[in-house]
């Protein structure tokens, strides 16, 4: 069967109260935008707690379904047949046609789940369930009713028109991107930060990203890897404005002037300062990182506190309580893992100290940063003013 319509279900949006329409409108807008990128024309409308995406031309079903599965805010995607109300007997015929075309093998158990949204309809939901179950059993004797664990749940929604569907494709859930503000993601070439970007976007946060590049210690291919990761994340988050900062001079200056066991913390603090400046310019309200407690020396409680002290903007860490395998699982699910493990070094790994401090003392760190006063402010300004910007 070539489905012409999708019923789009949401979950969390449904409890939003008087401002629910704002979230619905945002979701409709994002569905329209996403479907523009595939072959075919779609009309997307909302109607009394339902969102419909209806094809107005030929289209690729698999491509459309995969696109919808990446839109945050969607709880389920239901390919459906939508028919006019031409009477109860016609409804029975439409249901039999649906079952016959969708299920070549009729040897299955089923349950009819009718919902009468149109209260003027002359037959109530319970009676619809019984009557449609009866006509299916009569037409297809191989079928059996199982009201507890059916193999096929046949949904019939009686509204202005009648929706018939039995296939439910899980969506990503979450909230429509952009409904919960904007943040700046510190994006590296590793596994963790793309996952963090995905997870914060799932909560409705629009993201931009910043990458710290250190040529010639990191290659152009390393930079391209991060661009590729940003594009993979953007399939879920929407377009990402990637800021590429040349961090080489700052790193070398820190390397020359500061104790080597403090290098990672001090470099991270200057990354946060620069990211915060870019975030303010971009209208973002927070920074996002892919740090997980205890994963490396710079991610102990004390190290994270020392890093956060470098900026005033909130720092959110969506994977803070994940272990590595949990992060890898999400990376594989969203398609970033294979790119993340490509063997191109990022700037953090080049200047790693042999024995980094794991419990930094903030006063000592700030005292070490005093050694940078002569040039560091000018170098930071140069780095910000020469940012390369890429739309992903």
PDB file of C-alpha atoms in Angstrom, residues 7-16 20-32 34 44 46 49-52 66-78 169-180 198-206 235-238 333:
ATOM      1  CA  UNK A   7      -0.477  10.913  11.611  1.00  0.00           C
ATOM      2  CA  UNK A   8       2.191  12.595  13.759  1.00  0.00           C
ATOM      3  CA  UNK A   9       1.815  12.004  17.493  1.00  0.00           C
ATOM      4  CA  UNK A  10       3.502  13.969  20.245  1.00  0.00           C
ATOM      5  CA  UNK A  11       3.733  13.194  23.964  1.00  0.00           C
ATOM      6  CA  UNK A  12       5.299  15.834  26.218  1.00  0.00           C
ATOM      7  CA  UNK A  13       3.797  18.708  24.271  1.00  0.00           C
ATOM      8  CA  UNK A  14       0.351  17.478  25.281  1.00  0.00           C
ATOM      9  CA  UNK A  15       0.831  18.549  28.909  1.00  0.00           C
ATOM     10  CA  UNK A  16       1.891  22.120  28.148  1.00  0.00           C
ATOM     11  CA  UNK A  20       0.635  24.189  24.024  1.00  0.00           C
ATOM     12  CA  UNK A  21      -0.222  25.764  20.674  1.00  0.00           C
ATOM     13  CA  UNK A  22       3.226  27.380  20.561  1.00  0.00           C
ATOM     14  CA  UNK A  23       4.941  24.001  20.765  1.00  0.00           C
ATOM     15  CA  UNK A  24       2.539  22.499  18.232  1.00  0.00           C
ATOM     16  CA  UNK A  25       3.190  25.349  15.812  1.00  0.00           C
ATOM     17  CA  UNK A  26       6.950  24.929  16.249  1.00  0.00           C
ATOM     18  CA  UNK A  27       6.666  21.215  15.527  1.00  0.00           C
ATOM     19  CA  UNK A  28       4.533  21.819  12.429  1.00  0.00           C
ATOM     20  CA  UNK A  29       7.094  24.340  11.161  1.00  0.00           C
ATOM     21  CA  UNK A  30       9.959  21.893  11.648  1.00  0.00           C
ATOM     22  CA  UNK A  31       8.094  19.048   9.939  1.00  0.00           C
ATOM     23  CA  UNK A  32       7.391  21.277   6.955  1.00  0.00           C
ATOM     24  CA  UNK A  34      12.368  18.811   7.052  1.00  0.00           C
ATOM     25  CA  UNK A  44       1.348  19.637   7.061  1.00  0.00           C
ATOM     26  CA  UNK A  46      -2.655  20.492  12.847  1.00  0.00           C
ATOM     27  CA  UNK A  49      -4.427  17.611  19.065  1.00  0.00           C
ATOM     28  CA  UNK A  50      -3.383  15.894  15.843  1.00  0.00           C
ATOM     29  CA  UNK A  51      -0.755  16.763  13.243  1.00  0.00           C
ATOM     30  CA  UNK A  52      -1.082  15.379   9.726  1.00  0.00           C
ATOM     31  CA  UNK A  66      13.480   8.387   8.171  1.00  0.00           C
ATOM     32  CA  UNK A  67      13.210  12.179   7.988  1.00  0.00           C
ATOM     33  CA  UNK A  68      10.310  12.273  10.431  1.00  0.00           C
ATOM     34  CA  UNK A  69      12.166   9.932  12.818  1.00  0.00           C
ATOM     35  CA  UNK A  70      14.826  12.635  13.281  1.00  0.00           C
ATOM     36  CA  UNK A  71      12.460  15.459  14.285  1.00  0.00           C
ATOM     37  CA  UNK A  72      12.451  16.154  18.012  1.00  0.00           C
ATOM     38  CA  UNK A  73       8.973  16.488  19.470  1.00  0.00           C
ATOM     39  CA  UNK A  74       7.563  13.560  17.497  1.00  0.00           C
ATOM     40  CA  UNK A  75       6.646  10.591  19.696  1.00  0.00           C
ATOM     41  CA  UNK A  76       5.262   8.365  16.942  1.00  0.00           C
ATOM     42  CA  UNK A  77       4.727   8.339  13.176  1.00  0.00           C
ATOM     43  CA  UNK A  78       1.650   6.481  11.960  1.00  0.00           C
ATOM     44  CA  UNK A 169       6.953   3.993  13.982  1.00  0.00           C
ATOM     45  CA  UNK A 170       8.683   5.343  17.135  1.00  0.00           C
ATOM     46  CA  UNK A 171       9.852   8.937  16.921  1.00  0.00           C
ATOM     47  CA  UNK A 172      12.745  10.489  18.860  1.00  0.00           C
ATOM     48  CA  UNK A 173      10.523  12.198  21.447  1.00  0.00           C
ATOM     49  CA  UNK A 174      11.716  15.343  23.179  1.00  0.00           C
ATOM     50  CA  UNK A 175      10.691  18.912  22.398  1.00  0.00           C
ATOM     51  CA  UNK A 176      10.740  20.874  19.123  1.00  0.00           C
ATOM     52  CA  UNK A 177      14.134  22.494  18.595  1.00  0.00           C
ATOM     53  CA  UNK A 178      14.130  26.203  19.408  1.00  0.00           C
ATOM     54  CA  UNK A 179      11.353  26.103  21.994  1.00  0.00           C
ATOM     55  CA  UNK A 180      13.803  26.111  24.922  1.00  0.00           C
ATOM     56  CA  UNK A 198      22.082  15.690  20.137  1.00  0.00           C
ATOM     57  CA  UNK A 199      20.803  15.302  23.700  1.00  0.00           C
ATOM     58  CA  UNK A 200      20.480  19.019  24.448  1.00  0.00           C
ATOM     59  CA  UNK A 201      18.733  19.551  21.096  1.00  0.00           C
ATOM     60  CA  UNK A 202      16.269  16.847  22.073  1.00  0.00           C
ATOM     61  CA  UNK A 203      15.166  19.099  24.917  1.00  0.00           C
ATOM     62  CA  UNK A 204      14.244  21.821  22.459  1.00  0.00           C
ATOM     63  CA  UNK A 205      17.502  23.804  22.597  1.00  0.00           C
ATOM     64  CA  UNK A 206      18.805  25.323  19.358  1.00  0.00           C
ATOM     65  CA  UNK A 235      20.085  16.192  10.911  1.00  0.00           C
ATOM     66  CA  UNK A 236      18.433  16.245  14.329  1.00  0.00           C
ATOM     67  CA  UNK A 237      19.157  19.740  15.660  1.00  0.00           C
ATOM     68  CA  UNK A 238      18.557  21.718  12.491  1.00  0.00           C
ATOM     69  CA  UNK A 333      22.187   5.314  17.219  1.00  0.00           C
TER      70      UNK A 333
END
